[in-house]
Amino acid sequence: MINLMIILVATYIGLLYTFLNIFILLLKSKPSKITIHEYPTVSIIVPAYNEERNISNTLNSLVNLDYPKDKLEILVIDDGSTDNTLNIAKRFEKKYSFIKVYHKKNGGKASALNFGIRIAKGNFIVTMDSDSIVPPDALKKMLSLFNSEDVAIVIPSIQIFSPKNLVQKIQYIEYAYNNTLRAIFDRINSLYVAPGPFSIFRREFFNKCGLFDEQNITEDMEIAFRAHANGYRIRHAEEVVVYTDAPDTFKSLLRQRLRWYLGFIENYIRYRRKINSNAILSNFVMPSAILFILLPIILLTLNLYDIMKSWFLTYLYYKSINFDILPEIFYNLSNLKLFDPFMLKISLFYGGFWLTLLGITSFIIFFILLSYSLHIETQITLYHVFWALIYSSLYIIIYTIFWLYTINTKLFGREVRWGGLVWRNSLINKLINKK
Amino acid sequence: MLSIIFATLTFLLGISIGNELSKKAMENVFYQYENIKTQIDSAMLSLQANLSSCDLENLNLLGEDLDRLGSYIDYLEKTDNIFKDETQIQLLKSNYFNLEFMHYLLANKIRSNCKYNYTIILFFYDDEKKCSSCRDQGYQLIHLKKRHPYEIYIYSFDIGYDLYFIKYWKRSFSIEKAPVIVIYPPDGSKIILKQFEGWQTLEKYINEHSTIHETS
């Protein structure tokens, strides 16, 4: 019965947040835009490490930006690539006067970005991942959102470019949903990440608050928290969709999420008191984010407990009959008791309460997801509905597994590496180092 | 505030739909019960009128229907559901035991009329007290039935139920504590076992008093 009560509470919380999201989206107006009379100078920094497959597409999309080229500079920072990235970038440098290519020793994305920011001349600095594609009108639309001096960063919507397999198709729906969440967080001034693909920063922000933290595993989240800690605002240009590459295997996705989630834990711990000036972010959005990490873990643990219990009882049964399984097989096959439609009907009806609530909740989530987020980039089709259904049923499990793996790493992990980044900030390492 | 109102309304809507569906599930199982009862009544009447005195196939079919009904009731009883109506489930179980008893009478009558060579087993358990040996004994009987699906008829009764024939058996077999097994082999003898017995031992007892053949 305790399980039941926890599921009831979780369902209610889910409903509450879903409606809250809908009302924020519908009732809170979008922050206003300004008309740009004189285009400011912009420096786009493209840190690149072994991106020979993608960098041409990225640079082509930047070249095609609808923006006065005399106000634009594109700085490609090759971060010690060992493939053909540098040569490809050099070809662009030869062709376009506003593209400049620099080569440095490998030091990680943040160090490449900082290298670029130091030499950049623009009043606005754009970070651009070298595996992303930007639409031509992105820069003009995004700059119009710098409507007051306290807006330090403007971020775009992000979507996966041409998802190919199950892992990418699930992420496609996840990214669409995250774009909706960004639109919601924008309305309550609570965006807490400035993602790599095409975030725009005011130059003064770096002058006042410093450059990217090169030791941080999620420098894009750290810089966003730092902006809030210094009283700045982050805005979201929801109609600008930047396409990016995404992990295509479960293993690579797990590694990416480990970095993101560890980064979330560490940056939140670091900034939780410093962001108090933003009451909604510190008192509502952050506790809610933590709640939605814990709830799936609790629910999955309860489910796992039930599954383990039923497996244990099955094991007890077979053990008590000395694993004499042949008669069991013959009996089940001869009586065809593997599937009973009436039992299915009973279990659907008797479990109908959950199905109804989950059905309604899912419908509402789809409503937001499909009618708001996807329309930005495309027409909603049955294809999207299908993948949204797959996403809803699989994602909670995948998400919980990733979080459990992250928590385990945070407690007991010794060392994790992502390219040039090394992470050793676990509890066990701290205890060992204390001794 | 608006979100709280909408969330609460949706939640209550979910609860009321869930309640209706749960009632519907219960009604469906009751309908199944009525269906099987009609069939067993009909078989009883036919037997009394000597219309189908040796119809073993029908007896087996009714037995399978009864097993299925048992599994539905078991599901309703063991599933966590905030709308679970314990009184309804107890009533359903009492009715189910009545059907089992009727089937037992049929099986007994057909066996004696037609000299069939099957064994009848009564199994008494207690759900009220946490009786792990009842669960284990149940496992052994399930397996025994699977080994000899058409040579053994097993009827399980919860001794906590206040039904006339259960009280009668409790008295007549001096049952104080579950599990208890009463075996009626085809030779007319009666074996009462008041402690846990594995399927091999039960099979041995039955073999000694009848001519059961191994199915595997």
XYZ file of C-alpha atoms in Angstrom:
651
model
C 0.000 0.000 0.000
C 2.978 2.336 0.607
C 3.959 1.823 -3.043
C 0.476 2.835 -4.040
C 0.556 6.020 -1.971
C 3.964 7.012 -3.400
C 2.678 6.446 -6.939
C -0.429 8.514 -6.122
C 1.653 11.396 -4.773
C 4.038 11.194 -7.743
C 1.108 11.238 -10.175
C -0.369 14.302 -8.501
C 2.999 16.083 -8.557
C 3.359 15.191 -12.244
C -0.069 16.641 -12.999
C 0.615 19.759 -10.963
C 3.850 20.552 -12.784
C 2.336 19.752 -16.163
C -0.483 22.252 -15.624
C 1.923 24.770 -14.167
C 4.037 24.499 -17.323
C 0.998 24.919 -19.540
C -0.222 27.997 -17.678
C 3.200 29.641 -17.656
C 3.444 29.002 -21.372
C -0.042 30.263 -22.162
C -0.519 33.057 -19.664
C 2.917 34.598 -19.214
C 3.813 36.769 -22.141
C 7.002 36.355 -24.108
C 9.695 38.908 -23.253
C 9.700 41.749 -25.764
C 12.081 42.268 -28.698
C 13.872 45.379 -29.892
C 14.351 46.613 -33.423
C 18.018 46.788 -34.359
C 18.863 49.983 -36.224
C 22.599 49.543 -36.319
C 23.991 46.032 -36.308
C 26.650 45.485 -33.634
C 29.931 43.711 -34.259
C 29.743 39.988 -33.615
C 32.490 37.402 -33.132
C 31.534 33.775 -33.590
C 33.933 31.372 -31.911
C 34.023 27.823 -33.228
C 36.104 25.537 -31.009
C 36.914 22.381 -32.978
C 38.485 19.125 -31.984
C 38.572 16.295 -34.540
C 35.461 17.496 -36.370
C 36.522 16.807 -39.972
C 33.098 15.204 -40.630
C 31.015 18.173 -39.511
C 33.018 21.398 -39.622
C 32.350 22.158 -43.306
C 28.582 22.116 -42.741
C 28.983 24.275 -39.637
C 31.138 26.868 -41.398
C 28.899 26.883 -44.493
C 25.884 27.653 -42.314
C 27.817 30.473 -40.594
C 28.919 31.904 -43.938
C 25.279 31.930 -45.023
C 24.169 33.942 -41.992
C 22.063 36.925 -42.991
C 24.282 39.537 -41.309
C 26.539 42.334 -42.595
C 29.850 40.633 -43.149
C 31.815 43.766 -42.186
C 30.289 43.390 -38.698
C 31.056 39.703 -38.455
C 34.136 37.653 -37.644
C 34.289 33.893 -37.387
C 37.159 32.531 -35.307
C 37.821 28.808 -35.701
C 39.945 27.570 -32.804
C 41.427 24.202 -33.652
C 41.997 22.592 -30.275
C 44.891 20.310 -31.261
C 42.887 18.144 -33.677
C 44.662 15.054 -34.936
C 42.460 14.699 -38.043
C 41.878 16.959 -41.048
C 39.817 19.611 -39.182
C 42.505 22.307 -39.375
C 43.029 21.899 -43.143
C 39.303 22.086 -43.858
C 38.988 25.233 -41.730
C 42.012 26.769 -43.495
C 40.279 26.301 -46.850
C 37.390 28.429 -45.556
C 39.862 31.011 -44.232
C 41.357 31.371 -47.703
C 37.939 31.834 -49.266
C 36.318 34.221 -46.771
C 38.059 37.244 -45.291
C 35.888 37.257 -42.146
C 36.980 33.729 -41.166
C 40.162 33.319 -39.161
C 41.615 29.992 -38.091
C 43.844 29.462 -35.060
C 45.574 26.345 -33.865
C 46.383 25.590 -30.230
C 47.424 22.654 -28.070
C 44.530 20.504 -26.940
C 43.078 21.907 -23.718
C 39.340 21.250 -23.879
C 36.379 23.193 -25.232
C 36.378 25.907 -22.544
C 40.051 26.674 -23.120
C 39.444 26.951 -26.873
C 36.473 29.265 -26.267
C 38.547 31.451 -23.924
C 41.350 31.572 -26.489
C 38.811 32.868 -28.999
C 37.162 35.355 -26.629
C 40.560 36.912 -25.794
C 41.257 37.710 -29.452
C 37.680 38.449 -30.494
C 36.849 42.032 -31.461
C 33.042 41.892 -31.474
C 30.679 43.490 -28.982
C 28.782 40.238 -28.959
C 30.448 36.848 -28.654
C 28.787 33.728 -30.049
C 29.863 30.225 -29.083
C 29.288 27.705 -31.838
C 29.898 23.956 -31.582
C 31.623 22.647 -34.673
C 29.013 19.928 -35.189
C 26.030 22.288 -35.440
C 24.124 24.079 -38.190
C 22.527 27.478 -37.778
C 19.647 28.994 -39.826
C 20.475 32.192 -41.793
C 18.210 34.495 -39.741
C 19.462 33.249 -36.346
C 21.815 36.088 -35.505
C 19.417 38.936 -36.302
C 16.527 37.301 -34.450
C 18.605 36.484 -31.403
C 20.250 39.900 -31.156
C 16.800 41.496 -31.034
C 16.254 39.778 -27.684
C 19.001 41.801 -25.979
C 16.298 44.263 -24.980
C 17.896 45.497 -21.769
C 21.349 45.861 -20.278
C 20.794 43.010 -17.829
C 20.280 40.449 -20.638
C 23.741 38.889 -20.859
C 23.030 35.747 -22.849
C 20.542 34.678 -25.531
C 20.219 30.986 -26.347
C 18.464 29.246 -29.260
C 16.246 26.166 -29.472
C 18.292 23.100 -30.280
C 17.319 20.063 -32.287
C 19.064 16.968 -33.593
C 19.986 16.991 -37.251
C 18.429 14.064 -39.117
C 18.021 11.482 -36.309
C 18.888 8.035 -37.615
C 18.449 5.342 -34.988
C 16.387 4.695 -31.839
C 18.873 6.494 -29.552
C 18.773 9.645 -31.711
C 15.024 9.505 -32.355
C 14.300 9.405 -28.636
C 16.676 12.339 -28.162
C 14.845 14.190 -30.942
C 11.647 14.207 -28.873
C 13.652 14.969 -25.722
C 15.244 18.000 -27.388
C 11.815 19.185 -28.591
C 10.484 18.897 -25.044
C 13.548 20.673 -23.661
C 12.946 23.524 -26.113
C 9.466 23.885 -24.632
C 10.935 23.857 -21.133
C 13.369 26.566 -22.214
C 10.459 28.668 -23.479
C 8.796 28.205 -20.074
C 11.964 28.961 -18.092
C 12.528 32.036 -20.260
C 9.185 33.421 -19.090
C 10.207 33.027 -15.431
C 13.846 34.067 -15.917
C 15.209 30.666 -14.900
C 17.260 29.356 -17.810
C 20.320 27.759 -16.302
C 22.343 26.603 -19.284
C 23.892 28.436 -22.214
C 24.421 25.540 -24.629
C 27.381 25.270 -26.967
C 25.494 25.557 -30.249
C 25.027 29.278 -30.886
C 24.612 31.009 -27.526
C 25.201 34.760 -27.771
C 26.955 36.668 -24.964
C 27.471 40.352 -24.362
C 31.173 41.155 -24.436
C 30.834 43.167 -21.165
C 29.574 40.062 -19.403
C 32.939 38.344 -19.915
C 34.751 41.541 -18.953
C 32.843 41.792 -15.675
C 32.328 38.135 -14.721
C 35.310 36.407 -16.311
C 35.727 33.829 -19.060
C 34.629 30.181 -19.175
C 35.776 27.985 -16.295
C 38.259 25.637 -17.963
C 38.147 23.162 -15.077
C 34.370 22.802 -15.199
C 32.963 19.726 -16.971
C 29.833 21.644 -18.049
C 31.217 25.103 -18.691
C 27.964 26.076 -20.463
C 25.962 25.481 -17.268
C 28.540 27.110 -15.030
C 28.546 30.301 -17.085
C 24.728 30.435 -16.918
C 24.704 30.024 -13.127
C 27.414 32.691 -12.931
C 25.247 35.047 -14.976
C 22.354 34.581 -12.517
C 24.720 34.970 -9.550
C 25.726 38.368 -10.970
C 22.150 39.516 -11.536
C 22.068 38.986 -15.314
C 19.219 37.511 -17.341
C 19.331 34.736 -19.942
C 16.812 34.783 -22.781
C 15.610 32.089 -25.173
C 14.965 32.644 -28.874
C 12.464 29.840 -29.270
C 11.870 30.296 -32.991
C 15.570 29.952 -33.817
C 16.338 26.249 -34.140
C 19.992 25.261 -34.314
C 20.627 21.700 -35.487
C 23.322 19.659 -33.847
C 24.823 16.195 -33.828
C 23.924 13.862 -30.955
C 25.245 10.575 -29.566
C 24.060 7.660 -31.664
C 24.837 4.831 -29.261
C 23.585 4.166 -25.762
C 27.167 4.105 -24.481
C 28.089 7.509 -25.922
C 24.793 8.954 -24.689
C 25.542 7.612 -21.214
C 28.955 9.293 -21.253
C 27.440 12.584 -22.398
C 24.731 12.480 -19.741
C 27.229 11.521 -17.045
C 29.077 14.742 -17.829
C 25.888 16.835 -17.953
C 24.420 15.388 -14.759
C 27.685 15.511 -12.799
C 28.003 19.087 -14.022
C 24.499 19.849 -12.761
C 25.252 18.447 -9.282
C 28.540 20.305 -8.980
C 27.385 23.620 -10.373
C 24.231 23.581 -8.271
C 26.231 22.879 -5.101
C 28.629 25.657 -6.058
C 26.005 28.280 -6.885
C 23.008 27.342 -4.729
C 23.530 30.234 -2.323
C 24.877 32.651 -4.911
C 21.694 32.555 -7.023
C 19.419 33.586 -4.135
C 18.746 36.943 -5.773
C 16.714 35.035 -8.372
C 13.979 33.701 -6.070
C 12.134 31.654 -8.711
C 15.316 29.928 -9.862
C 16.684 29.217 -6.380
C 13.422 28.468 -4.542
C 11.314 26.834 -7.215
C 13.082 25.739 -10.416
C 16.130 24.173 -8.745
C 14.169 22.278 -6.026
C 11.761 21.116 -8.757
C 14.672 19.900 -10.883
C 15.950 17.896 -7.912
C 12.441 16.548 -7.225
C 12.229 15.328 -10.812
C 15.560 13.565 -10.412
C 14.461 11.827 -7.199
C 10.884 10.902 -8.191
C 11.783 8.659 -11.154
C 14.518 7.026 -9.066
C 12.004 6.236 -6.289
C 9.366 5.011 -8.766
C 11.812 2.837 -10.679
C 13.182 1.402 -7.413
C 9.640 0.484 -6.333
C 8.989 -1.150 -9.699
C 12.283 -3.005 -9.555
C 11.422 -4.200 -6.041
C 8.101 -5.599 -7.314
C 9.788 -7.271 -10.281
C 12.537 -8.746 -8.071
C 9.917 -9.976 -5.605
C 7.963 -11.708 -8.339
C 11.178 -13.254 -9.745
C 12.137 -14.389 -6.251
C 8.735 -16.071 -5.766
C 9.099 -17.775 -9.159
C 12.557 -18.935 -8.112
C 11.149 -20.244 -4.803
C 8.489 -22.151 -6.730
C 10.983 -23.821 -9.049
C 13.376 -24.506 -6.192
C 10.589 -26.128 -4.155
C 9.827 -28.501 -7.043
C 13.534 -29.293 -7.513
C 13.519 -27.524 -10.886
C 11.415 -30.286 -12.407
C 10.462 -27.980 -15.296
C 9.592 -30.373 -18.122
C 6.044 -31.090 -16.864
C 5.595 -27.316 -16.409
C 6.503 -26.688 -20.046
C 4.267 -29.500 -21.353
C 1.359 -28.388 -19.196
C 1.604 -24.732 -20.211
C 1.972 -25.566 -23.892
C -0.878 -28.078 -23.919
C -3.217 -25.718 -22.059
C -2.093 -22.620 -23.969
C -2.148 -20.613 -20.757
C 0.504 -18.181 -21.886
C -2.065 -15.566 -22.879
C -5.540 -15.004 -21.469
C -7.443 -12.064 -23.041
C -9.926 -11.937 -20.165
C -7.079 -11.591 -17.667
C -5.692 -8.757 -19.806
C -9.077 -7.037 -19.705
C -9.339 -7.451 -15.937
C -5.824 -6.159 -15.353
C -6.452 -3.178 -17.641
C -9.689 -2.323 -15.856
C -8.378 -2.988 -12.385
C -5.190 -1.106 -13.156
C -7.357 1.373 -15.064
C -6.925 4.070 -12.479
C -3.231 4.373 -13.250
C -3.762 4.043 -16.952
C -6.337 6.812 -16.887
C -4.169 9.197 -14.926
C -1.092 8.374 -16.917
C -3.086 8.649 -20.119
C -4.365 12.102 -19.232
C -0.929 13.243 -18.081
C 0.709 11.892 -21.213
C -1.880 13.583 -23.376
C -1.161 16.904 -21.711
C 2.576 16.419 -22.136
C 2.047 15.590 -25.798
C -0.154 18.622 -26.086
C 2.655 20.875 -24.957
C 5.293 18.926 -26.767
C 3.612 18.615 -30.112
C 1.535 21.729 -30.373
C 4.141 24.088 -29.021
C 7.644 22.854 -29.559
C 7.548 20.935 -32.799
C 5.587 23.532 -34.723
C 8.613 25.804 -34.532
C 10.554 23.624 -36.900
C 8.100 21.392 -38.712
C 4.524 20.177 -39.169
C 3.388 17.675 -36.550
C 3.014 14.268 -38.148
C 2.124 10.762 -36.975
C 5.869 10.121 -37.035
C 6.282 12.625 -34.180
C 3.340 11.182 -32.257
C 4.812 7.690 -32.604
C 8.246 8.732 -31.343
C 6.668 10.815 -28.585
C 4.918 7.641 -27.388
C 8.177 5.670 -27.503
C 9.894 8.543 -25.683
C 7.262 8.619 -22.922
C 7.506 4.910 -22.242
C 11.278 4.460 -22.515
C 12.732 7.758 -21.412
C 11.872 7.563 -17.712
C 13.792 4.271 -17.490
C 16.808 5.540 -19.440
C 16.807 8.837 -17.523
C 16.740 7.029 -14.160
C 19.526 4.655 -15.178
C 21.659 7.654 -16.190
C 20.995 9.382 -12.879
C 21.771 6.264 -10.835
C 25.010 5.867 -12.796
C 25.832 9.554 -12.190
C 25.142 9.339 -8.436
C 27.256 6.189 -8.219
C 30.109 7.952 -10.068
C 29.792 11.040 -7.852
C 30.096 8.832 -4.766
C 32.526 6.121 -5.806
C 34.019 7.082 -9.199
C 37.797 7.501 -9.357
C 38.395 9.210 -12.670
C 36.346 10.031 -15.776
C 37.732 11.557 -18.963
C 35.920 13.342 -21.789
C 38.466 14.272 -24.456
C 40.900 16.569 -22.704
C 38.673 16.953 -19.606
C 39.522 14.950 -16.500
C 37.106 14.599 -13.577
C 38.121 13.243 -10.163
C 35.694 15.121 -7.922
C 34.045 12.118 -6.237
C 33.304 11.629 -2.565
C 35.641 8.646 -2.316
C 38.530 10.631 -3.843
C 37.884 13.444 -1.366
C 37.998 10.992 1.541
C 41.175 9.380 0.256
C 42.866 12.750 -0.319
C 41.895 13.895 3.211
C 43.799 10.957 4.686
C -3.408 28.423 -7.948
C -4.939 27.669 -11.327
C -2.543 24.737 -11.736
C -3.532 23.329 -8.331
C -7.228 23.514 -9.288
C -6.667 21.852 -12.673
C -4.296 19.221 -11.272
C -6.762 18.381 -8.492
C -9.695 18.210 -10.915
C -7.761 15.928 -13.283
C -6.662 13.825 -10.345
C -10.244 13.477 -9.112
C -11.429 12.720 -12.635
C -8.768 9.994 -12.841
C -9.881 8.634 -9.491
C -13.553 8.487 -10.459
C -12.804 6.857 -13.841
C -10.453 4.437 -12.060
C -13.197 3.623 -9.576
C -15.694 2.896 -12.348
C -13.201 0.691 -14.189
C -12.368 -1.230 -11.008
C -16.078 -1.844 -10.418
C -16.383 -2.991 -14.012
C -13.495 -5.455 -13.491
C -15.233 -6.863 -10.415
C -18.543 -7.125 -12.308
C -16.779 -8.994 -15.106
C -15.363 -11.565 -12.697
C -18.800 -11.953 -11.076
C -20.229 -12.520 -14.555
C -17.610 -15.222 -15.177
C -18.580 -16.787 -11.869
C -22.279 -16.818 -12.843
C -21.365 -18.394 -16.160
C -19.394 -21.230 -14.605
C -22.029 -21.715 -11.923
C -24.700 -22.173 -14.586
C -22.513 -24.765 -16.318
C -21.825 -26.668 -13.100
C -25.511 -26.525 -12.082
C -26.418 -27.891 -15.476
C -23.831 -30.699 -15.160
C -25.175 -31.530 -11.686
C -28.762 -31.683 -12.942
C -27.756 -33.782 -15.945
C -25.947 -36.176 -13.659
C -28.949 -36.424 -11.371
C -31.152 -37.167 -14.372
C -28.597 -39.727 -15.642
C -28.192 -37.779 -18.918
C -24.403 -37.633 -18.993
C -23.170 -39.831 -16.237
C -19.606 -40.376 -17.501
C -18.788 -37.094 -19.241
C -15.170 -36.676 -18.162
C -14.393 -34.125 -20.890
C -17.025 -31.745 -19.550
C -15.710 -32.260 -16.017
C -12.204 -31.320 -17.175
C -13.458 -28.271 -19.072
C -15.357 -27.073 -16.023
C -12.230 -27.672 -13.941
C -10.189 -25.484 -16.298
C -12.819 -22.723 -16.164
C -12.759 -22.939 -12.394
C -8.946 -22.670 -12.355
C -9.135 -19.555 -14.498
C -11.779 -17.999 -12.251
C -9.481 -18.736 -9.307
C -6.622 -16.894 -10.978
C -8.839 -13.837 -11.658
C -9.934 -13.712 -8.022
C -6.332 -14.178 -6.923
C -5.371 -11.205 -9.114
C -8.115 -8.994 -7.664
C -7.111 -10.026 -4.148
C -3.368 -9.478 -4.529
C -3.310 -6.350 -6.697
C -2.846 -3.041 -4.895
C -5.829 -0.883 -5.725
C -7.217 1.957 -3.649
C -10.739 0.939 -4.675
C -10.299 -2.641 -3.542
C -13.570 -3.782 -1.970
C -12.504 -6.510 0.483
C -16.125 -7.483 1.231
C -16.843 -8.036 -2.458
C -13.670 -10.072 -2.881
C -14.551 -12.198 0.174
C -18.018 -12.789 -1.254
C -16.497 -13.735 -4.602
C -14.116 -16.132 -2.859
C -16.938 -17.724 -0.860
C -18.869 -18.229 -4.081
C -15.759 -19.663 -5.681
C -15.341 -22.166 -2.821
C -18.997 -23.147 -3.319
C -18.272 -23.823 -6.985
C -15.197 -25.830 -6.062
C -17.307 -27.847 -3.666
C -19.912 -28.479 -6.373
C -17.196 -29.565 -8.801
C -15.747 -31.819 -6.105
C -19.174 -33.454 -5.664
C -19.424 -33.898 -9.428
C -15.940 -35.398 -9.665
C -16.693 -37.734 -6.762
C -20.009 -38.857 -8.202
C -18.673 -39.397 -11.730
C -15.708 -41.348 -10.383
C -17.897 -43.702 -8.377
C -20.502 -44.037 -11.143
C -18.051 -44.681 -13.926
C -15.144 -46.334 -12.080
C -12.678 -43.704 -13.249
C -9.148 -43.936 -11.970
C -8.409 -40.383 -10.838
C -7.432 -39.048 -7.436
C -9.207 -36.246 -5.608
C -7.238 -34.016 -3.264
C -8.563 -31.455 -0.797
C -6.077 -28.812 0.270
C -6.774 -26.635 3.299
C -4.777 -23.453 3.736
C -5.069 -20.342 5.881
C -4.702 -16.886 4.329
C -5.515 -15.112 7.583
C -2.345 -16.235 9.358
C 0.839 -15.623 7.413
C 1.294 -19.285 6.555
C 4.466 -19.728 4.483
C 4.174 -23.524 4.647
C 0.704 -23.146 3.038
C 2.351 -21.283 0.141
C 5.038 -23.966 -0.166
C 2.483 -26.753 0.032
C 0.447 -24.975 -2.638
C 3.522 -24.972 -4.904
C 3.873 -28.732 -4.503
C 0.234 -29.325 -5.384
C 0.368 -27.024 -8.415
C 3.327 -28.983 -9.688
C 1.668 -32.306 -8.963
C -1.376 -31.201 -10.963
C 0.880 -30.172 -13.843
C 2.547 -33.573 -13.790
C -0.814 -35.351 -13.870
C -3.333 -32.876 -15.317
C -6.089 -35.404 -16.023
C -5.432 -37.875 -13.217
C -5.684 -35.580 -10.239
C -8.368 -33.078 -9.198
C -7.281 -30.643 -6.516
C -9.650 -28.409 -4.541
C -8.212 -25.688 -2.280
C -10.116 -24.124 0.591
C -9.266 -21.320 2.983
C -10.111 -22.577 6.496
C -10.783 -19.003 7.591
C -14.007 -18.930 5.554
C -17.235 -19.479 7.395
C -18.839 -21.870 4.909
C -20.822 -24.895 6.063
C -18.794 -27.573 4.255
C -15.461 -26.014 5.288
C -16.576 -26.022 8.937
C -17.778 -29.605 8.507
C -14.432 -30.738 7.078
C -12.512 -28.861 9.758
C -14.444 -30.808 12.364
C -14.355 -34.128 10.650
C -10.576 -33.984 9.800
C -9.755 -32.258 13.124
C -8.038 -29.377 11.317
C -6.548 -26.882 13.749
C -3.665 -25.592 11.725
C -3.012 -25.310 7.989
C -1.741 -26.740 5.717
C -3.693 -30.004 5.655
C -4.071 -32.318 2.680
C -6.717 -34.990 2.318
C -6.142 -37.460 -0.513
C -8.932 -39.611 -1.900
C -7.262 -42.177 -4.162
C -9.434 -44.205 -6.567
C -9.292 -47.302 -4.339
C -11.678 -45.605 -1.888
C -9.108 -45.038 0.854
C -8.422 -41.681 2.524
C -5.026 -40.198 3.470
C -4.869 -37.186 5.790
C -1.560 -35.295 5.878
C -1.150 -32.557 8.482
C 2.348 -31.439 7.659
C 4.191 -30.171 4.600
C 4.816 -32.856 1.986
C 6.830 -32.530 -1.233
C 5.335 -33.519 -4.575
C 7.440 -36.674 -4.730
C 5.984 -37.950 -1.433
C 2.455 -37.039 -2.506
C 3.005 -38.821 -5.805
C 4.252 -41.855 -3.903
C 1.134 -41.927 -1.705
C -1.097 -41.676 -4.751
C 0.842 -44.338 -6.669
C 0.518 -46.759 -3.797
C -3.264 -46.470 -3.976
C -3.868 -46.203 -7.703
C -2.337 -46.741 -11.105
C -1.145 -43.249 -12.049
C 1.257 -43.198 -14.976
C 4.128 -40.756 -15.312
C 3.403 -37.991 -17.789
C 7.058 -37.070 -18.223
